[in-house]
PDB file of N, CA and C in Angstrom:
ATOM      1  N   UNK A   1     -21.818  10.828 -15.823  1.00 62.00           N
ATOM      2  CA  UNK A   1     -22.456   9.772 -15.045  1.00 62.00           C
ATOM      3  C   UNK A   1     -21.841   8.407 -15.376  1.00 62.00           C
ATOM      4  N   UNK A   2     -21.359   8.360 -16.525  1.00 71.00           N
ATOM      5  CA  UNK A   2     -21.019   7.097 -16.979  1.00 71.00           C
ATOM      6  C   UNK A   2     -19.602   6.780 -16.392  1.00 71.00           C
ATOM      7  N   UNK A   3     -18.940   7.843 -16.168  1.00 82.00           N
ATOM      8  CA  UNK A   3     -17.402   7.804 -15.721  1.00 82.00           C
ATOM      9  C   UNK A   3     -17.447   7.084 -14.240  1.00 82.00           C
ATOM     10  N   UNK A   4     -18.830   7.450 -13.770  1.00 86.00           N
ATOM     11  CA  UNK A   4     -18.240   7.196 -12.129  1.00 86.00           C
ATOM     12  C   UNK A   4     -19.090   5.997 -12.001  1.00 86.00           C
ATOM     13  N   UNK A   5     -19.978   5.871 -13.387  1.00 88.00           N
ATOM     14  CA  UNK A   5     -19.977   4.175 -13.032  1.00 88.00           C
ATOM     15  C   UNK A   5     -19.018   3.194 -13.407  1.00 88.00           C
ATOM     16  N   UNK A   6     -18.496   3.384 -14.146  1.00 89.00           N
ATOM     17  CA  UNK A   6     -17.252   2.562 -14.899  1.00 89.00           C
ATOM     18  C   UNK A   6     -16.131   2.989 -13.408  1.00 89.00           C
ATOM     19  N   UNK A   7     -15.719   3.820 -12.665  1.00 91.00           N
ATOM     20  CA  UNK A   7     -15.106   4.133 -11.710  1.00 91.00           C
ATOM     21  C   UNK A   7     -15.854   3.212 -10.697  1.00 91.00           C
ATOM     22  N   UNK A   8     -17.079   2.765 -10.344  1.00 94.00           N
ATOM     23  CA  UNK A   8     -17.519   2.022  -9.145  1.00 94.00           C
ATOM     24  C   UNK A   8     -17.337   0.756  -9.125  1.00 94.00           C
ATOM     25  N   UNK A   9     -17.476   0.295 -10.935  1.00 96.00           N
ATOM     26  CA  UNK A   9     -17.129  -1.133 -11.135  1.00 96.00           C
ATOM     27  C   UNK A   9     -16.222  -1.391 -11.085  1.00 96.00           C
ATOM     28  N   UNK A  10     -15.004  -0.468 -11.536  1.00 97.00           N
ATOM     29  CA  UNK A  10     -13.796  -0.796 -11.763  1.00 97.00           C
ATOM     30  C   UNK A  10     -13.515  -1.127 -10.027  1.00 97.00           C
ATOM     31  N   UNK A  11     -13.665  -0.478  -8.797  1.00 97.00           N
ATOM     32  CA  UNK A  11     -13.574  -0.485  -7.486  1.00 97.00           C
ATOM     33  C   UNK A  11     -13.487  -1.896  -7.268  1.00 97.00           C
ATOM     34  N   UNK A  12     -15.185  -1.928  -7.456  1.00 96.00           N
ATOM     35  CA  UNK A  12     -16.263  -3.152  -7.160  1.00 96.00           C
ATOM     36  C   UNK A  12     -15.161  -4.360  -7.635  1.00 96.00           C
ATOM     37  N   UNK A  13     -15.309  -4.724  -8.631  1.00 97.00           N
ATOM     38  CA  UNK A  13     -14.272  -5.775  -9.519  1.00 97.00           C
ATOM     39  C   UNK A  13     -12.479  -5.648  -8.829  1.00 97.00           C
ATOM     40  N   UNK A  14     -12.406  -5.092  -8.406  1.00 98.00           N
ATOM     41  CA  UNK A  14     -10.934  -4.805  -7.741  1.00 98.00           C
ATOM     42  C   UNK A  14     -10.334  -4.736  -6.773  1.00 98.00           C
ATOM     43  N   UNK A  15     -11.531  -4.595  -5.852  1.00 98.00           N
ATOM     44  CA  UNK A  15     -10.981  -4.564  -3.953  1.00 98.00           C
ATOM     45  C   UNK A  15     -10.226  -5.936  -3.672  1.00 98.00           C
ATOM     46  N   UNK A  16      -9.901  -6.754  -4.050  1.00 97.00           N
ATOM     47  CA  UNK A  16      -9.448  -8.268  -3.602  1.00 97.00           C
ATOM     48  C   UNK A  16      -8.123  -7.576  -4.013  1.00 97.00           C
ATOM     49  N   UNK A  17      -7.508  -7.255  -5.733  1.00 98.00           N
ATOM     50  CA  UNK A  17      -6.472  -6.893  -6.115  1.00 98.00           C
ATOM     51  C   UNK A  17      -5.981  -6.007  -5.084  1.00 98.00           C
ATOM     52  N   UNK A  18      -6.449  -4.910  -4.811  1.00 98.00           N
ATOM     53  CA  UNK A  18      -6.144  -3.617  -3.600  1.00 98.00           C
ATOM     54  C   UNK A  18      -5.800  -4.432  -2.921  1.00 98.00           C
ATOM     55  N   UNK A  19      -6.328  -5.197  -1.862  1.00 98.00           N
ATOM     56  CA  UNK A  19      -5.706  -5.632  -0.760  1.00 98.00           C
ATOM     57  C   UNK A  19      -4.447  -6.946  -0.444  1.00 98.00           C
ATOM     58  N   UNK A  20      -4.072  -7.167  -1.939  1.00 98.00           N
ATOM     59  CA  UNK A  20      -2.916  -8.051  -2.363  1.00 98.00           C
ATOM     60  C   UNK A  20      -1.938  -6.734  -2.262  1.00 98.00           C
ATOM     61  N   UNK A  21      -2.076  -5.590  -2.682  1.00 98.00           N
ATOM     62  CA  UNK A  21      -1.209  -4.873  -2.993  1.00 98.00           C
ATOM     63  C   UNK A  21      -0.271  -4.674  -1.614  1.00 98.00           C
ATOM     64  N   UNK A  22      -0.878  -5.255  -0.453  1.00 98.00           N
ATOM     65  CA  UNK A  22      -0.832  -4.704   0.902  1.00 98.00           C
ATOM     66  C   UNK A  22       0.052  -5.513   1.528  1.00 98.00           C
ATOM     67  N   UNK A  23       0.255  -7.152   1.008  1.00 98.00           N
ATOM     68  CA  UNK A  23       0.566  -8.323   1.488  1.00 98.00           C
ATOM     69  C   UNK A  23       2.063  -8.421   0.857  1.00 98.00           C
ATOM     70  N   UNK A  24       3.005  -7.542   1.272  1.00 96.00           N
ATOM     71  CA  UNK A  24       4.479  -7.468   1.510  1.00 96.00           C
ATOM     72  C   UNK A  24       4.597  -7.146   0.043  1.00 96.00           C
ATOM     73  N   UNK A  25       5.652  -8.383  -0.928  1.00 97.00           N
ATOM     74  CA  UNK A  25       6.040  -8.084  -2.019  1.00 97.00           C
ATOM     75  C   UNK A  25       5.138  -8.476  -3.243  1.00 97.00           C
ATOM     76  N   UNK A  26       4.194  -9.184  -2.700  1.00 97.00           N
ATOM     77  CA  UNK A  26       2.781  -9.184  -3.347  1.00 97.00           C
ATOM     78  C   UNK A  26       2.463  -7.967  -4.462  1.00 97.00           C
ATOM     79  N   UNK A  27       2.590  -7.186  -4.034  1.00 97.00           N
ATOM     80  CA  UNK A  27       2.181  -5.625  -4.347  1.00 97.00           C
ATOM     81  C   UNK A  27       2.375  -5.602  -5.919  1.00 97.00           C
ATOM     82  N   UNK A  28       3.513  -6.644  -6.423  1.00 97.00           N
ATOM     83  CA  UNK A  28       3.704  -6.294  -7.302  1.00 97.00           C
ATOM     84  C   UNK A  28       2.807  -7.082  -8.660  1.00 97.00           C
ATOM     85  N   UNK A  29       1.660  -8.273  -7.948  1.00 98.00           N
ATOM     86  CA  UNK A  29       0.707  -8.867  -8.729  1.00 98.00           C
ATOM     87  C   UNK A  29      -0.260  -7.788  -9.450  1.00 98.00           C
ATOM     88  N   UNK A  30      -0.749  -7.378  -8.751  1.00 97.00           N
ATOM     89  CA  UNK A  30      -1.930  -6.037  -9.312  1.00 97.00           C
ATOM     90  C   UNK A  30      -1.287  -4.980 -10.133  1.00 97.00           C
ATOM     91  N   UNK A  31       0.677  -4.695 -10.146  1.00 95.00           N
ATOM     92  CA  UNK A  31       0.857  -3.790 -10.948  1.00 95.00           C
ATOM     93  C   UNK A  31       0.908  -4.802 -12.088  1.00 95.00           C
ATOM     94  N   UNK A  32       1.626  -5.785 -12.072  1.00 96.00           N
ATOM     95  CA  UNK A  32       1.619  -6.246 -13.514  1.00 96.00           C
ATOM     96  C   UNK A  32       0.356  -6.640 -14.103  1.00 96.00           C
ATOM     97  N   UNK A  33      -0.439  -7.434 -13.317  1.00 97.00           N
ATOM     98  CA  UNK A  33      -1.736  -8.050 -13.937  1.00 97.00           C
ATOM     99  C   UNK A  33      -2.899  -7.155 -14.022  1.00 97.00           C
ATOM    100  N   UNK A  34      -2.903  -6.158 -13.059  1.00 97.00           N
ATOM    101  CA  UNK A  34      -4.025  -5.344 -13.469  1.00 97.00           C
ATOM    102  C   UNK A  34      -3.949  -3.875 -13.986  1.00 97.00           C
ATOM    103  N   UNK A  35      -3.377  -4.043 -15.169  1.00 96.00           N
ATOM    104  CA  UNK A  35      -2.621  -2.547 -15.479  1.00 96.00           C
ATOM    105  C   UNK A  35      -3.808  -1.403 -15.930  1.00 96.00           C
ATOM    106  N   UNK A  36      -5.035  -1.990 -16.491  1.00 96.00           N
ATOM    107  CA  UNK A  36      -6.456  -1.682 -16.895  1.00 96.00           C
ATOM    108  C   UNK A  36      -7.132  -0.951 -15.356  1.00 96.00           C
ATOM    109  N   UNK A  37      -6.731  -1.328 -14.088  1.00 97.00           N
ATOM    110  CA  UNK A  37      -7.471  -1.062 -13.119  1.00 97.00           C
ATOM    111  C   UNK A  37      -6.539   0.155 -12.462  1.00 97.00           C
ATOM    112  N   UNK A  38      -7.091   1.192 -12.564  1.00 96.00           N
ATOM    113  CA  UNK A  38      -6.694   2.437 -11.886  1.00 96.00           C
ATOM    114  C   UNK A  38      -6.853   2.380 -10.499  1.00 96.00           C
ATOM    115  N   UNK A  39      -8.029   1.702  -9.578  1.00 97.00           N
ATOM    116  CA  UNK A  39      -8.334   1.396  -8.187  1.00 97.00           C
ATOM    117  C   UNK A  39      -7.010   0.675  -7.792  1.00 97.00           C
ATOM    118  N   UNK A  40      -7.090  -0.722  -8.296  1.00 97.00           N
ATOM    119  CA  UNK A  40      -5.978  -1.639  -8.635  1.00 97.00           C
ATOM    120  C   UNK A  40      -4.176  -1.008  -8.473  1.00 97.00           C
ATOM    121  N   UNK A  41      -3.807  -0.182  -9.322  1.00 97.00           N
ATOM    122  CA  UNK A  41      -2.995  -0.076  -9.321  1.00 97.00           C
ATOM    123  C   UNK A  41      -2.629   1.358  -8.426  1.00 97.00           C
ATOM    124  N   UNK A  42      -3.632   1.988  -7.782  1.00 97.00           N
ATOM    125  CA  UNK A  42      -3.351   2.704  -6.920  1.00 97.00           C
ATOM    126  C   UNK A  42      -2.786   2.474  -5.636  1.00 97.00           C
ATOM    127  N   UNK A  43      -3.441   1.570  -5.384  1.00 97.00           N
ATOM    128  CA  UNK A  43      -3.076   0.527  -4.247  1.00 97.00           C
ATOM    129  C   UNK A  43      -1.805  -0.204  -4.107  1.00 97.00           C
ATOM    130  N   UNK A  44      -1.385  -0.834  -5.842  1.00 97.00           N
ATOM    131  CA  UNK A  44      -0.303  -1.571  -5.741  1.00 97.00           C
ATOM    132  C   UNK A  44       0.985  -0.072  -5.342  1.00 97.00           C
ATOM    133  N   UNK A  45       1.279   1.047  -6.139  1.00 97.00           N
ATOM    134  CA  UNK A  45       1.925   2.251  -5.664  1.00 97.00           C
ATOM    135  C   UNK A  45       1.872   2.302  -4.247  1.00 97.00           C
ATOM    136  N   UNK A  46       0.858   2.231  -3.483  1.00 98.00           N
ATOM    137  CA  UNK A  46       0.937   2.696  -2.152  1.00 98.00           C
ATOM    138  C   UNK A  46       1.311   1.035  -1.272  1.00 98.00           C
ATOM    139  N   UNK A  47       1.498   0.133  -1.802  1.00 98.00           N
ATOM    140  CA  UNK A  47       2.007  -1.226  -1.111  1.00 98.00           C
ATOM    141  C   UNK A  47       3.232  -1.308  -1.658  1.00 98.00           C
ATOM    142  N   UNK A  48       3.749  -0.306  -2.609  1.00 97.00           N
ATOM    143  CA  UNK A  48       5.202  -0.578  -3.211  1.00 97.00           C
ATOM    144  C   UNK A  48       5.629   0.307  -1.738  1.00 97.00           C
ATOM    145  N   UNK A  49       5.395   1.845  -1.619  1.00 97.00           N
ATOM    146  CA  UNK A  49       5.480   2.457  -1.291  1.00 97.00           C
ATOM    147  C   UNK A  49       5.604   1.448   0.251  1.00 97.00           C
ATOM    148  N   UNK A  50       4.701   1.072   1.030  1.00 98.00           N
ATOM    149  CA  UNK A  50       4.818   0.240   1.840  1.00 98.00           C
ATOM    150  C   UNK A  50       5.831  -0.066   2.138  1.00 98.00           C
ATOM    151  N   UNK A  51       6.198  -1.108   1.236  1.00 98.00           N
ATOM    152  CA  UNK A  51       6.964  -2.326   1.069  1.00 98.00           C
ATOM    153  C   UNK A  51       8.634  -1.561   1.484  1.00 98.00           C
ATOM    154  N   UNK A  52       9.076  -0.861   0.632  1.00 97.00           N
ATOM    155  CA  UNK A  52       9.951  -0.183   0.617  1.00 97.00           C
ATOM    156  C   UNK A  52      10.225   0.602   1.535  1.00 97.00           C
ATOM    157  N   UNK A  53       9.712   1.237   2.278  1.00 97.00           N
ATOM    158  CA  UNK A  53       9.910   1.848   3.854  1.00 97.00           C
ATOM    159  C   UNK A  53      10.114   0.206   4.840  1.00 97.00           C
ATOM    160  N   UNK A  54       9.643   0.121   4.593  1.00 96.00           N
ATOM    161  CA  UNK A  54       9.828  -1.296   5.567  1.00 96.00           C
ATOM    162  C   UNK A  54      11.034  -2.031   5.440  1.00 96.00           C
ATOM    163  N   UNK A  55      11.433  -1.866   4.063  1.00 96.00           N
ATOM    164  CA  UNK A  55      12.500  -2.997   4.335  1.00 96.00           C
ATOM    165  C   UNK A  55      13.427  -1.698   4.780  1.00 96.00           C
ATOM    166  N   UNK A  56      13.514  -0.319   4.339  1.00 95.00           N
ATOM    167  CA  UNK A  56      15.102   0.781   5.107  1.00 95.00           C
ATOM    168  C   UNK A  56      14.170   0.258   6.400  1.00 95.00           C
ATOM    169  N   UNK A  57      13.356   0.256   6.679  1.00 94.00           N
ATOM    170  CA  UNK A  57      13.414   0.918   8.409  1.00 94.00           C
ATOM    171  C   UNK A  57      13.733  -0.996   8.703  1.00 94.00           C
ATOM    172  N   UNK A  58      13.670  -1.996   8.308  1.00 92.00           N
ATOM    173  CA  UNK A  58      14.276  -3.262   8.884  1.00 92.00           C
ATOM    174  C   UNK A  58      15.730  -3.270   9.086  1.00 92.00           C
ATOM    175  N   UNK A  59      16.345  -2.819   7.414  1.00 93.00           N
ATOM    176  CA  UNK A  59      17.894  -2.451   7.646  1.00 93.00           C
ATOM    177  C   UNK A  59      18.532  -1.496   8.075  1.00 93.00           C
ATOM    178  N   UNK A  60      17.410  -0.676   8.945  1.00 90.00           N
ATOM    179  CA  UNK A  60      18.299   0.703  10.202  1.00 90.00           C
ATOM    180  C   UNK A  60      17.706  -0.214  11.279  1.00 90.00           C
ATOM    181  N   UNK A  61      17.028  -1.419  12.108  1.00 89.00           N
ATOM    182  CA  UNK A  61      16.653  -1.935  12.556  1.00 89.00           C
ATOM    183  C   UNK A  61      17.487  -2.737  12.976  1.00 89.00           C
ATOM    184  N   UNK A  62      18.722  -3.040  12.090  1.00 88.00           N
ATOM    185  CA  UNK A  62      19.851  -4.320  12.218  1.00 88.00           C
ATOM    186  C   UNK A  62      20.718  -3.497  13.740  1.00 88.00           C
ATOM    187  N   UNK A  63      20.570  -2.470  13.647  1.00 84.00           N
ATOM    188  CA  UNK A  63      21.844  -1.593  14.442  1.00 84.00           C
ATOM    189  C   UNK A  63      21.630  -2.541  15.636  1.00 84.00           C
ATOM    190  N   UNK A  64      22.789  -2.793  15.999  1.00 87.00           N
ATOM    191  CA  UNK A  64      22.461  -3.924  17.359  1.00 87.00           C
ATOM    192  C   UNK A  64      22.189  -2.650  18.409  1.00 87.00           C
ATOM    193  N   UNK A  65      21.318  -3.700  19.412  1.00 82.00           N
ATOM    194  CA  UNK A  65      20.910  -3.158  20.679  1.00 82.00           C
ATOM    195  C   UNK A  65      19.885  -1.615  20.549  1.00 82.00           C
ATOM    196  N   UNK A  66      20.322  -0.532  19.863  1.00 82.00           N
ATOM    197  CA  UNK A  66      19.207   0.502  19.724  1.00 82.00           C
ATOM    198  C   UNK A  66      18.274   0.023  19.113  1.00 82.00           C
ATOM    199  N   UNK A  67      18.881  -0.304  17.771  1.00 79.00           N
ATOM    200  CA  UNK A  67      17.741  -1.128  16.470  1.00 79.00           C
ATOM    201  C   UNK A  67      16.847  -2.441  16.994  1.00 79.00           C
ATOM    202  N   UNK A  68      17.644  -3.124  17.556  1.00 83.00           N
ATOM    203  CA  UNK A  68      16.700  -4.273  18.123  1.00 83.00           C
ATOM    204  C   UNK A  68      15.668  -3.714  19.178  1.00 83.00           C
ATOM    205  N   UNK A  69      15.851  -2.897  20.642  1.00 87.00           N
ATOM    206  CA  UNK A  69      14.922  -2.901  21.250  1.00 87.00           C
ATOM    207  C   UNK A  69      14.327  -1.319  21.094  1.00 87.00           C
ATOM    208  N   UNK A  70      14.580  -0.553  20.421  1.00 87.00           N
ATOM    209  CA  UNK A  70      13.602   0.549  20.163  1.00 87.00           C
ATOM    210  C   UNK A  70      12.987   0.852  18.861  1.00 87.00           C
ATOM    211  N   UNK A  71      14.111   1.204  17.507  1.00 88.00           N
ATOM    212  CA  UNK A  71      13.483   0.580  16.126  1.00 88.00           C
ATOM    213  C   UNK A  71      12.587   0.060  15.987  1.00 88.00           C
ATOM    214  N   UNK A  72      13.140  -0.973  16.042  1.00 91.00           N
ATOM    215  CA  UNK A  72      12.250  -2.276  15.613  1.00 91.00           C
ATOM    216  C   UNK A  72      10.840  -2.435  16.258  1.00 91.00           C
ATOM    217  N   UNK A  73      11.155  -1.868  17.754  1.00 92.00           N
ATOM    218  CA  UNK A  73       9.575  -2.235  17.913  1.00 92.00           C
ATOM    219  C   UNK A  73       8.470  -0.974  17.497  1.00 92.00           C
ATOM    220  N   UNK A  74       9.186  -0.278  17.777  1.00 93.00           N
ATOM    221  CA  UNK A  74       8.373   1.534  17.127  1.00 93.00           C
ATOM    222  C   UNK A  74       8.057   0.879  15.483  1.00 93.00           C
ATOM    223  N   UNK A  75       8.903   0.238  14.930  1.00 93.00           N
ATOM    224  CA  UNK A  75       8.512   0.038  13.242  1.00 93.00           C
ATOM    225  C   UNK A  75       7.533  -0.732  13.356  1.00 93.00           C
ATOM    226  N   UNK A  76       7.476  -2.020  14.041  1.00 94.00           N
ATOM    227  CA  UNK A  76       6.490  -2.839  13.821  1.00 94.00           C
ATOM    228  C   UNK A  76       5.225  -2.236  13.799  1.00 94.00           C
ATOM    229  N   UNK A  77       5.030  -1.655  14.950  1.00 96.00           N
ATOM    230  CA  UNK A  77       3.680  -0.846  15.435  1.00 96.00           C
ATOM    231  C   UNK A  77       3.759  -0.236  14.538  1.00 96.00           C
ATOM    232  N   UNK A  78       4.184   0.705  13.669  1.00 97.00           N
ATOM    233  CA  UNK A  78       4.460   1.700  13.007  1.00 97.00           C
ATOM    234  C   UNK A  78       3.326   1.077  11.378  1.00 97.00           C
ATOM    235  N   UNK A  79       4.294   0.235  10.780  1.00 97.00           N
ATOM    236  CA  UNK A  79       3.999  -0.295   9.787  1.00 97.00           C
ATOM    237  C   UNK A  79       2.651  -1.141   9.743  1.00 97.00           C
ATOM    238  N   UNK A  80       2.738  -1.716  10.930  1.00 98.00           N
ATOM    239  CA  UNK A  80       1.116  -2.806  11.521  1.00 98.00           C
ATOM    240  C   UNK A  80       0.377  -1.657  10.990  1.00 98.00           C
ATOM    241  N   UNK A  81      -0.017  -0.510  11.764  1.00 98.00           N
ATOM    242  CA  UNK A  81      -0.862   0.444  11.660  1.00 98.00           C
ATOM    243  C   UNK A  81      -1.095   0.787  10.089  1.00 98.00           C
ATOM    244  N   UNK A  82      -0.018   1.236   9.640  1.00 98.00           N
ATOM    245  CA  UNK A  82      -0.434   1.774   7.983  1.00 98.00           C
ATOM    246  C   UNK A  82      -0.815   0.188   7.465  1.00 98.00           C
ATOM    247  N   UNK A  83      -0.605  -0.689   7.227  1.00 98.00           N
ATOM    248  CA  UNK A  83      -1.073  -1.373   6.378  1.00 98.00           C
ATOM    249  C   UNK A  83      -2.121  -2.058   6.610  1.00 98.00           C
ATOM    250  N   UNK A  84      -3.198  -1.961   8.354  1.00 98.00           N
ATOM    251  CA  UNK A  84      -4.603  -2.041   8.551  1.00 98.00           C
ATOM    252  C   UNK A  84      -5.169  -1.008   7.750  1.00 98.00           C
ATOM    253  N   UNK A  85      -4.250   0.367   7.831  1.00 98.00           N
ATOM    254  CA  UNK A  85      -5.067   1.489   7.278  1.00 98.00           C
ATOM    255  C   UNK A  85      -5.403   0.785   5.749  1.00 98.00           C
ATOM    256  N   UNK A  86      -4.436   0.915   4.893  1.00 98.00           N
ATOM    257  CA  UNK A  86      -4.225   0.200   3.543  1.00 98.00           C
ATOM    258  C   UNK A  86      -5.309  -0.505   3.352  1.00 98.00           C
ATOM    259  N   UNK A  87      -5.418  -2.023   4.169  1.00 98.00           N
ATOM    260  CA  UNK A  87      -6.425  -2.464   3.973  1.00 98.00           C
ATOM    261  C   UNK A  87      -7.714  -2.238   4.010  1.00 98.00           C
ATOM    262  N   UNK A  88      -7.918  -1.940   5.045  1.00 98.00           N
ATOM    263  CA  UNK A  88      -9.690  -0.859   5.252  1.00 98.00           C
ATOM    264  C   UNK A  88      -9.501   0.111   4.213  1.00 98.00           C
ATOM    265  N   UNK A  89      -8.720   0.853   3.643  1.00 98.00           N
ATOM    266  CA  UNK A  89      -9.238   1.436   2.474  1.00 98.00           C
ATOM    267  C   UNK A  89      -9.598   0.947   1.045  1.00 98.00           C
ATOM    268  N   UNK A  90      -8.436  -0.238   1.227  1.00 98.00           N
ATOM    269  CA  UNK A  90      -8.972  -0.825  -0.192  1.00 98.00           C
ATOM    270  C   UNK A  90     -10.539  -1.822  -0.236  1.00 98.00           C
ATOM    271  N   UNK A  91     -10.572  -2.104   0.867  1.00 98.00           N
ATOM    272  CA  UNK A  91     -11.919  -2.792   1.415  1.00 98.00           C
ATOM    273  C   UNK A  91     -13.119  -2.037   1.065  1.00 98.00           C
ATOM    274  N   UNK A  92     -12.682  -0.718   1.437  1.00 98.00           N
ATOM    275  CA  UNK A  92     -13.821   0.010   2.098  1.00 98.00           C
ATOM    276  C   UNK A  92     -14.198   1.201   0.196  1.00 98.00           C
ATOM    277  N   UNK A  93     -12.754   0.772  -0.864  1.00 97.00           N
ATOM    278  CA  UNK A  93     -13.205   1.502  -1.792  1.00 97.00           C
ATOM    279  C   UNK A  93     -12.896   2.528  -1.914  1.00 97.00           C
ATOM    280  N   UNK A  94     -11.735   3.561  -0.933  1.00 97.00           N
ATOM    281  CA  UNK A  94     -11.561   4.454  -0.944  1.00 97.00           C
ATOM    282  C   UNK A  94     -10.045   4.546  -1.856  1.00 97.00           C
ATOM    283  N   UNK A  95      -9.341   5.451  -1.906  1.00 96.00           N
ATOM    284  CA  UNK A  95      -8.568   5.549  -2.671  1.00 96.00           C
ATOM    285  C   UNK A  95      -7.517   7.000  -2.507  1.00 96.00           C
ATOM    286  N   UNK A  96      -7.275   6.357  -0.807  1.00 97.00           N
ATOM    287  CA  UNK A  96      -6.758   7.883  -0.057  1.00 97.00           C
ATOM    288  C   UNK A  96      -5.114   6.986   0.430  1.00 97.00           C
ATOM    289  N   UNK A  97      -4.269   7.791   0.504  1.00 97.00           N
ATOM    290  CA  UNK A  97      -2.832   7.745   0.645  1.00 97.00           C
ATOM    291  C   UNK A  97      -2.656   7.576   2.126  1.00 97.00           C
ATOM    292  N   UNK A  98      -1.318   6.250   2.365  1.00 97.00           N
ATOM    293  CA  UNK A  98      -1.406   6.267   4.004  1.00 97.00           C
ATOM    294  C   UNK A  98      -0.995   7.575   4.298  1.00 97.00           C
ATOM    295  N   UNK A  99      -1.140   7.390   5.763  1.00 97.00           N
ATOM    296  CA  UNK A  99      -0.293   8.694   6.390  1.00 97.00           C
ATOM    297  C   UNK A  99       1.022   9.064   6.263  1.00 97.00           C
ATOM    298  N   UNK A 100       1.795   9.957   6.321  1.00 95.00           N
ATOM    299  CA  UNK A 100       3.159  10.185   5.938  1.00 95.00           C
ATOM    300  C   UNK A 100       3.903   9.409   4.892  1.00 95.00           C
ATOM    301  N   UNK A 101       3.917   7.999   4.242  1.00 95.00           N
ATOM    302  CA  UNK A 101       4.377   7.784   3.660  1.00 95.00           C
ATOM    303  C   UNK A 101       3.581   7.984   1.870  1.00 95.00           C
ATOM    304  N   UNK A 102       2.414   7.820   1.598  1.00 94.00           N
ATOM    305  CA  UNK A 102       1.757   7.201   0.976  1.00 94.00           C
ATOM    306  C   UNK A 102       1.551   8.814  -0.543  1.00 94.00           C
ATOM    307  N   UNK A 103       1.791   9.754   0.264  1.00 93.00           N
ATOM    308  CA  UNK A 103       1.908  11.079  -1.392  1.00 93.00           C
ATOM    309  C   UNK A 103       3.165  10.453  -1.940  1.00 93.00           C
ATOM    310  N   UNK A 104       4.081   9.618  -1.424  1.00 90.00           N
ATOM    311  CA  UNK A 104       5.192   9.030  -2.325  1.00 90.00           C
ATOM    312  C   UNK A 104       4.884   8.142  -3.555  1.00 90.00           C
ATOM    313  N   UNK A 105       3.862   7.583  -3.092  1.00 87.00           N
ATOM    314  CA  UNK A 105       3.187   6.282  -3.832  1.00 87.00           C
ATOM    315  C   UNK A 105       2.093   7.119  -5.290  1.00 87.00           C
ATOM    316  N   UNK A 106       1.663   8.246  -4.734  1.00 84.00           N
ATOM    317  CA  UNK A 106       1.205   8.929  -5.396  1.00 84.00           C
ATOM    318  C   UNK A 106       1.955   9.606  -7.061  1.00 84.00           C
ATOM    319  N   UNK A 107       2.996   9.620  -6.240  1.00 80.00           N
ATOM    320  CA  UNK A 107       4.382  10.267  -7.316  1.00 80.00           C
ATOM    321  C   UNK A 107       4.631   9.159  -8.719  1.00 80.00           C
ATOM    322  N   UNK A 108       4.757   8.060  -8.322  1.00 71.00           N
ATOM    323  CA  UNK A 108       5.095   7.169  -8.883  1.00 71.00           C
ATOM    324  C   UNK A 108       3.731   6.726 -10.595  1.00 71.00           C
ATOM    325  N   UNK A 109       4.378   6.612 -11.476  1.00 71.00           N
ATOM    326  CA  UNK A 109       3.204   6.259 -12.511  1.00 71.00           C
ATOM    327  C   UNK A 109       4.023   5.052 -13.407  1.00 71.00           C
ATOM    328  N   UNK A 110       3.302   4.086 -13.386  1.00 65.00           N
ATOM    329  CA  UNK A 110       4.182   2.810 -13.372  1.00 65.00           C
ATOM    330  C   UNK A 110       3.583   2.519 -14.665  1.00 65.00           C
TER     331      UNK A 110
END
């Protein structure tokens, strides 16, 4: 009982950190500063994770003319989407992996 209260506070006390993790290269405030917060640094993994798909899919994005008008706009939408997801989860307290990219973020133990 005591675990999953110390697990609710730790949440509680941490959703602001989670959703820094989300805000581009940000991600990397909550790994260094909140190394104590497991919520915290779950989040920062899955905004590294983020972060890093975004910038390959910007630099396969450069390809002139395909990259500019199909890439790029499929990524935007693409990435918009996971990192509302991101946010509503760290908001919301949960502590679930985006879609397709985010068991990567999982891998990682920083």
């Amino acid at each position: 009982m005591e675990k999953q209260e110390n697990k609710n506070k730790d949440i509680e006390e941490n959703k602001l950190w989670a959703v820094v993790a989300y805000l581009g290269i940000l991600f990397v405030l909550p790994l260094l500063l909140k190394k104590d917060s497991e919520y915290a640094q779950y989040h920062s993994r899955q905004g590294l994770v983020l972060f890093i798909s975004a910038v390959i899919w910007g630099i396969v994005s450069a390809v002139p003319f395909i990259g500019w008008f199909i890439i790029m706009p499929i990524g935007a939408v693409f990435f918009f989407v996971l990192w509302l997801i991101g946010v509503v989860n760290a908001l919301s307290g949960k502590a679930k992996p985006l879609p397709l990219i985010g068991r990567l973020g999982e891998k990682f133990k920083i």
